[in-house]
Amino acid sequence: MAGPTATSDVRPLPGVVGPLDRPESDPRLDRVSQNPIFQTLVRERNRYAWVLTGLMLFVYFGFIGLIAFDKALLSTKVGGTASLGFYMGMFVIVFAFVLTGIYVARANTRFDRLSSDLTRSLAK
């Protein structure tokens, strides 16, 4: 007498898409993604994030490059016992915080305004 196999009792969960299933297009999501305000928001936010990311990578890898190729410069004493490398390392950390603050300021002004405009336009 053969009992049920382990796979015969498996039922897909509601709303879960399997590897071979194609999800149906949701008209609400299509409406949002086709909205010009949404497209502007995504484009501006991505461009802004990439610019800030590029700046951070430039500063960080510039510092790492100095560590690798010009240790003598970084070991130069500045202001008593601290070296230039210490101050440059602190600059990298502070620069990251400043970039975060710049992004938050932009997100709280321009991006929030676009999000509000998007919400109002979709409510119509």
JSON list of C-alpha atoms in Angstrom, two decimals:
[
{"chain": "A", "resi": 1, "resn": "MET", "atom": "CA", "xyz": [0.00, 0.00, 0.00]},
{"chain": "A", "resi": 2, "resn": "ALA", "atom": "CA", "xyz": [1.63, 3.16, -1.15]},
{"chain": "A", "resi": 3, "resn": "GLY", "atom": "CA", "xyz": [1.02, 6.24, 0.91]},
{"chain": "A", "resi": 4, "resn": "PRO", "atom": "CA", "xyz": [1.01, 9.79, -0.37]},
{"chain": "A", "resi": 5, "resn": "THR", "atom": "CA", "xyz": [4.36, 11.14, -1.37]},
{"chain": "A", "resi": 6, "resn": "ALA", "atom": "CA", "xyz": [5.87, 14.11, 0.36]},
{"chain": "A", "resi": 7, "resn": "THR", "atom": "CA", "xyz": [5.34, 16.27, -2.69]},
{"chain": "A", "resi": 8, "resn": "SER", "atom": "CA", "xyz": [1.69, 15.40, -3.20]},
{"chain": "A", "resi": 9, "resn": "ASP", "atom": "CA", "xyz": [0.66, 17.30, -0.05]},
{"chain": "A", "resi": 10, "resn": "VAL", "atom": "CA", "xyz": [2.53, 20.43, -1.02]},
{"chain": "A", "resi": 11, "resn": "ARG", "atom": "CA", "xyz": [0.25, 23.27, -2.04]},
{"chain": "A", "resi": 12, "resn": "PRO", "atom": "CA", "xyz": [1.49, 26.68, -3.11]},
{"chain": "A", "resi": 13, "resn": "LEU", "atom": "CA", "xyz": [0.94, 29.45, -0.64]},
{"chain": "A", "resi": 14, "resn": "PRO", "atom": "CA", "xyz": [-1.48, 32.15, -1.73]},
{"chain": "A", "resi": 15, "resn": "GLY", "atom": "CA", "xyz": [0.39, 35.02, -3.34]},
{"chain": "A", "resi": 16, "resn": "VAL", "atom": "CA", "xyz": [3.67, 33.10, -3.62]},
{"chain": "A", "resi": 17, "resn": "VAL", "atom": "CA", "xyz": [5.02, 32.80, -7.13]},
{"chain": "A", "resi": 18, "resn": "GLY", "atom": "CA", "xyz": [6.78, 29.61, -8.05]},
{"chain": "A", "resi": 19, "resn": "PRO", "atom": "CA", "xyz": [9.85, 29.42, -10.26]},
{"chain": "A", "resi": 20, "resn": "LEU", "atom": "CA", "xyz": [7.82, 28.55, -13.36]},
{"chain": "A", "resi": 21, "resn": "ASP", "atom": "CA", "xyz": [4.86, 30.81, -12.65]},
{"chain": "A", "resi": 22, "resn": "ARG", "atom": "CA", "xyz": [4.62, 34.24, -14.23]},
{"chain": "A", "resi": 23, "resn": "PRO", "atom": "CA", "xyz": [3.02, 36.83, -11.98]},
{"chain": "A", "resi": 24, "resn": "GLU", "atom": "CA", "xyz": [0.04, 38.65, -13.36]},
{"chain": "A", "resi": 25, "resn": "SER", "atom": "CA", "xyz": [0.52, 42.32, -14.05]},
{"chain": "A", "resi": 26, "resn": "ASP", "atom": "CA", "xyz": [-1.03, 44.46, -11.33]},
{"chain": "A", "resi": 27, "resn": "PRO", "atom": "CA", "xyz": [-2.75, 47.49, -12.88]},
{"chain": "A", "resi": 28, "resn": "ARG", "atom": "CA", "xyz": [-2.07, 49.56, -9.74]},
{"chain": "A", "resi": 29, "resn": "LEU", "atom": "CA", "xyz": [1.67, 48.94, -10.01]},
{"chain": "A", "resi": 30, "resn": "ASP", "atom": "CA", "xyz": [1.59, 49.66, -13.72]},
{"chain": "A", "resi": 31, "resn": "ARG", "atom": "CA", "xyz": [-0.21, 52.93, -13.02]},
{"chain": "A", "resi": 32, "resn": "VAL", "atom": "CA", "xyz": [2.47, 53.97, -10.51]},
{"chain": "A", "resi": 33, "resn": "SER", "atom": "CA", "xyz": [5.41, 52.90, -12.65]},
{"chain": "A", "resi": 34, "resn": "GLN", "atom": "CA", "xyz": [4.06, 54.73, -15.71]},
{"chain": "A", "resi": 35, "resn": "ASN", "atom": "CA", "xyz": [3.48, 57.96, -13.77]},
{"chain": "A", "resi": 36, "resn": "PRO", "atom": "CA", "xyz": [5.91, 60.70, -14.89]},
{"chain": "A", "resi": 37, "resn": "ILE", "atom": "CA", "xyz": [6.32, 61.95, -11.32]},
{"chain": "A", "resi": 38, "resn": "PHE", "atom": "CA", "xyz": [7.38, 58.46, -10.20]},
{"chain": "A", "resi": 39, "resn": "GLN", "atom": "CA", "xyz": [9.83, 58.20, -13.08]},
{"chain": "A", "resi": 40, "resn": "THR", "atom": "CA", "xyz": [11.29, 61.60, -12.18]},
{"chain": "A", "resi": 41, "resn": "LEU", "atom": "CA", "xyz": [11.60, 60.59, -8.52]},
{"chain": "A", "resi": 42, "resn": "VAL", "atom": "CA", "xyz": [13.39, 57.34, -9.35]},
{"chain": "A", "resi": 43, "resn": "ARG", "atom": "CA", "xyz": [15.69, 58.97, -11.91]},
{"chain": "A", "resi": 44, "resn": "GLU", "atom": "CA", "xyz": [16.67, 61.89, -9.62]},
{"chain": "A", "resi": 45, "resn": "ARG", "atom": "CA", "xyz": [17.13, 59.71, -6.54]},
{"chain": "A", "resi": 46, "resn": "ASN", "atom": "CA", "xyz": [19.28, 57.17, -8.39]},
{"chain": "A", "resi": 47, "resn": "ARG", "atom": "CA", "xyz": [21.43, 59.84, -10.04]},
{"chain": "A", "resi": 48, "resn": "TYR", "atom": "CA", "xyz": [21.92, 61.66, -6.72]},
{"chain": "A", "resi": 49, "resn": "ALA", "atom": "CA", "xyz": [22.80, 58.43, -4.91]},
{"chain": "A", "resi": 50, "resn": "TRP", "atom": "CA", "xyz": [25.34, 57.46, -7.59]},
{"chain": "A", "resi": 51, "resn": "VAL", "atom": "CA", "xyz": [27.01, 60.88, -7.45]},
{"chain": "A", "resi": 52, "resn": "LEU", "atom": "CA", "xyz": [27.35, 60.70, -3.67]},
{"chain": "A", "resi": 53, "resn": "THR", "atom": "CA", "xyz": [28.55, 57.11, -3.90]},
{"chain": "A", "resi": 54, "resn": "GLY", "atom": "CA", "xyz": [31.18, 58.13, -6.46]},
{"chain": "A", "resi": 55, "resn": "LEU", "atom": "CA", "xyz": [32.41, 60.94, -4.21]},
{"chain": "A", "resi": 56, "resn": "MET", "atom": "CA", "xyz": [32.68, 58.60, -1.24]},
{"chain": "A", "resi": 57, "resn": "LEU", "atom": "CA", "xyz": [34.52, 55.96, -3.25]},
{"chain": "A", "resi": 58, "resn": "PHE", "atom": "CA", "xyz": [36.91, 58.58, -4.62]},
{"chain": "A", "resi": 59, "resn": "VAL", "atom": "CA", "xyz": [37.78, 59.87, -1.14]},
{"chain": "A", "resi": 60, "resn": "TYR", "atom": "CA", "xyz": [38.00, 56.40, 0.41]},
{"chain": "A", "resi": 61, "resn": "PHE", "atom": "CA", "xyz": [40.12, 54.80, -2.30]},
{"chain": "A", "resi": 62, "resn": "GLY", "atom": "CA", "xyz": [42.22, 57.95, -2.57]},
{"chain": "A", "resi": 63, "resn": "PHE", "atom": "CA", "xyz": [43.06, 57.57, 1.10]},
{"chain": "A", "resi": 64, "resn": "ILE", "atom": "CA", "xyz": [43.78, 53.86, 0.67]},
{"chain": "A", "resi": 65, "resn": "GLY", "atom": "CA", "xyz": [45.97, 54.71, -2.33]},
{"chain": "A", "resi": 66, "resn": "LEU", "atom": "CA", "xyz": [47.97, 57.15, -0.23]},
{"chain": "A", "resi": 67, "resn": "ILE", "atom": "CA", "xyz": [48.43, 54.49, 2.43]},
{"chain": "A", "resi": 68, "resn": "ALA", "atom": "CA", "xyz": [49.71, 52.08, -0.21]},
{"chain": "A", "resi": 69, "resn": "PHE", "atom": "CA", "xyz": [51.91, 54.39, -2.25]},
{"chain": "A", "resi": 70, "resn": "ASP", "atom": "CA", "xyz": [52.95, 57.38, -0.13]},
{"chain": "A", "resi": 71, "resn": "LYS", "atom": "CA", "xyz": [53.41, 56.35, 3.49]},
{"chain": "A", "resi": 72, "resn": "ALA", "atom": "CA", "xyz": [56.02, 59.04, 3.97]},
{"chain": "A", "resi": 73, "resn": "LEU", "atom": "CA", "xyz": [53.46, 61.76, 3.27]},
{"chain": "A", "resi": 74, "resn": "LEU", "atom": "CA", "xyz": [50.98, 60.29, 5.71]},
{"chain": "A", "resi": 75, "resn": "SER", "atom": "CA", "xyz": [53.60, 59.95, 8.44]},
{"chain": "A", "resi": 76, "resn": "THR", "atom": "CA", "xyz": [54.40, 63.67, 8.31]},
{"chain": "A", "resi": 77, "resn": "LYS", "atom": "CA", "xyz": [53.84, 65.17, 11.75]},
{"chain": "A", "resi": 78, "resn": "VAL", "atom": "CA", "xyz": [51.22, 67.90, 11.85]},
{"chain": "A", "resi": 79, "resn": "GLY", "atom": "CA", "xyz": [50.26, 69.85, 14.95]},
{"chain": "A", "resi": 80, "resn": "GLY", "atom": "CA", "xyz": [52.59, 68.20, 17.43]},
{"chain": "A", "resi": 81, "resn": "THR", "atom": "CA", "xyz": [52.44, 64.43, 17.68]},
{"chain": "A", "resi": 82, "resn": "ALA", "atom": "CA", "xyz": [49.56, 63.65, 15.29]},
{"chain": "A", "resi": 83, "resn": "SER", "atom": "CA", "xyz": [50.40, 62.64, 11.73]},
{"chain": "A", "resi": 84, "resn": "LEU", "atom": "CA", "xyz": [48.81, 63.82, 8.51]},
{"chain": "A", "resi": 85, "resn": "GLY", "atom": "CA", "xyz": [47.45, 60.30, 8.04]},
{"chain": "A", "resi": 86, "resn": "PHE", "atom": "CA", "xyz": [45.45, 60.61, 11.26]},
{"chain": "A", "resi": 87, "resn": "TYR", "atom": "CA", "xyz": [43.82, 63.83, 10.09]},
{"chain": "A", "resi": 88, "resn": "MET", "atom": "CA", "xyz": [43.15, 62.42, 6.64]},
{"chain": "A", "resi": 89, "resn": "GLY", "atom": "CA", "xyz": [41.57, 59.31, 8.18]},
{"chain": "A", "resi": 90, "resn": "MET", "atom": "CA", "xyz": [39.37, 61.52, 10.32]},
{"chain": "A", "resi": 91, "resn": "PHE", "atom": "CA", "xyz": [38.45, 63.47, 7.18]},
{"chain": "A", "resi": 92, "resn": "VAL", "atom": "CA", "xyz": [37.27, 60.28, 5.47]},
{"chain": "A", "resi": 93, "resn": "ILE", "atom": "CA", "xyz": [35.00, 59.49, 8.44]},
{"chain": "A", "resi": 94, "resn": "VAL", "atom": "CA", "xyz": [33.63, 63.02, 8.71]},
{"chain": "A", "resi": 95, "resn": "PHE", "atom": "CA", "xyz": [33.15, 63.16, 4.93]},
{"chain": "A", "resi": 96, "resn": "ALA", "atom": "CA", "xyz": [30.94, 60.05, 5.12]},
{"chain": "A", "resi": 97, "resn": "PHE", "atom": "CA", "xyz": [28.78, 61.71, 7.79]},
{"chain": "A", "resi": 98, "resn": "VAL", "atom": "CA", "xyz": [28.56, 64.92, 5.76]},
{"chain": "A", "resi": 99, "resn": "LEU", "atom": "CA", "xyz": [27.47, 63.01, 2.64]},
{"chain": "A", "resi": 100, "resn": "THR", "atom": "CA", "xyz": [24.83, 61.23, 4.71]},
{"chain": "A", "resi": 101, "resn": "GLY", "atom": "CA", "xyz": [23.55, 64.57, 5.98]},
{"chain": "A", "resi": 102, "resn": "ILE", "atom": "CA", "xyz": [23.47, 65.97, 2.44]},
{"chain": "A", "resi": 103, "resn": "TYR", "atom": "CA", "xyz": [21.46, 62.99, 1.23]},
{"chain": "A", "resi": 104, "resn": "VAL", "atom": "CA", "xyz": [19.02, 63.23, 4.16]},
{"chain": "A", "resi": 105, "resn": "ALA", "atom": "CA", "xyz": [18.52, 66.94, 3.52]},
{"chain": "A", "resi": 106, "resn": "ARG", "atom": "CA", "xyz": [17.77, 66.27, -0.13]},
{"chain": "A", "resi": 107, "resn": "ALA", "atom": "CA", "xyz": [15.50, 63.34, 0.72]},
{"chain": "A", "resi": 108, "resn": "ASN", "atom": "CA", "xyz": [13.55, 65.44, 3.22]},
{"chain": "A", "resi": 109, "resn": "THR", "atom": "CA", "xyz": [13.01, 68.24, 0.72]},
{"chain": "A", "resi": 110, "resn": "ARG", "atom": "CA", "xyz": [13.00, 67.32, -2.96]},
{"chain": "A", "resi": 111, "resn": "PHE", "atom": "CA", "xyz": [12.31, 63.59, -2.73]},
{"chain": "A", "resi": 112, "resn": "ASP", "atom": "CA", "xyz": [9.57, 63.96, -0.12]},
{"chain": "A", "resi": 113, "resn": "ARG", "atom": "CA", "xyz": [7.95, 66.69, -2.22]},
{"chain": "A", "resi": 114, "resn": "LEU", "atom": "CA", "xyz": [7.99, 64.42, -5.27]},
{"chain": "A", "resi": 115, "resn": "SER", "atom": "CA", "xyz": [6.55, 61.57, -3.19]},
{"chain": "A", "resi": 116, "resn": "SER", "atom": "CA", "xyz": [3.72, 63.82, -1.98]},
{"chain": "A", "resi": 117, "resn": "ASP", "atom": "CA", "xyz": [3.03, 64.97, -5.55]},
{"chain": "A", "resi": 118, "resn": "LEU", "atom": "CA", "xyz": [2.96, 61.35, -6.66]},
{"chain": "A", "resi": 119, "resn": "THR", "atom": "CA", "xyz": [0.52, 60.40, -3.91]},
{"chain": "A", "resi": 120, "resn": "ARG", "atom": "CA", "xyz": [-1.77, 63.31, -4.81]},
{"chain": "A", "resi": 121, "resn": "SER", "atom": "CA", "xyz": [-1.67, 62.49, -8.52]},
{"chain": "A", "resi": 122, "resn": "LEU", "atom": "CA", "xyz": [-2.50, 58.84, -7.87]},
{"chain": "A", "resi": 123, "resn": "ALA", "atom": "CA", "xyz": [-5.39, 59.74, -5.57]},
{"chain": "A", "resi": 124, "resn": "LYS", "atom": "CA", "xyz": [-7.20, 61.43, -8.45]}
]
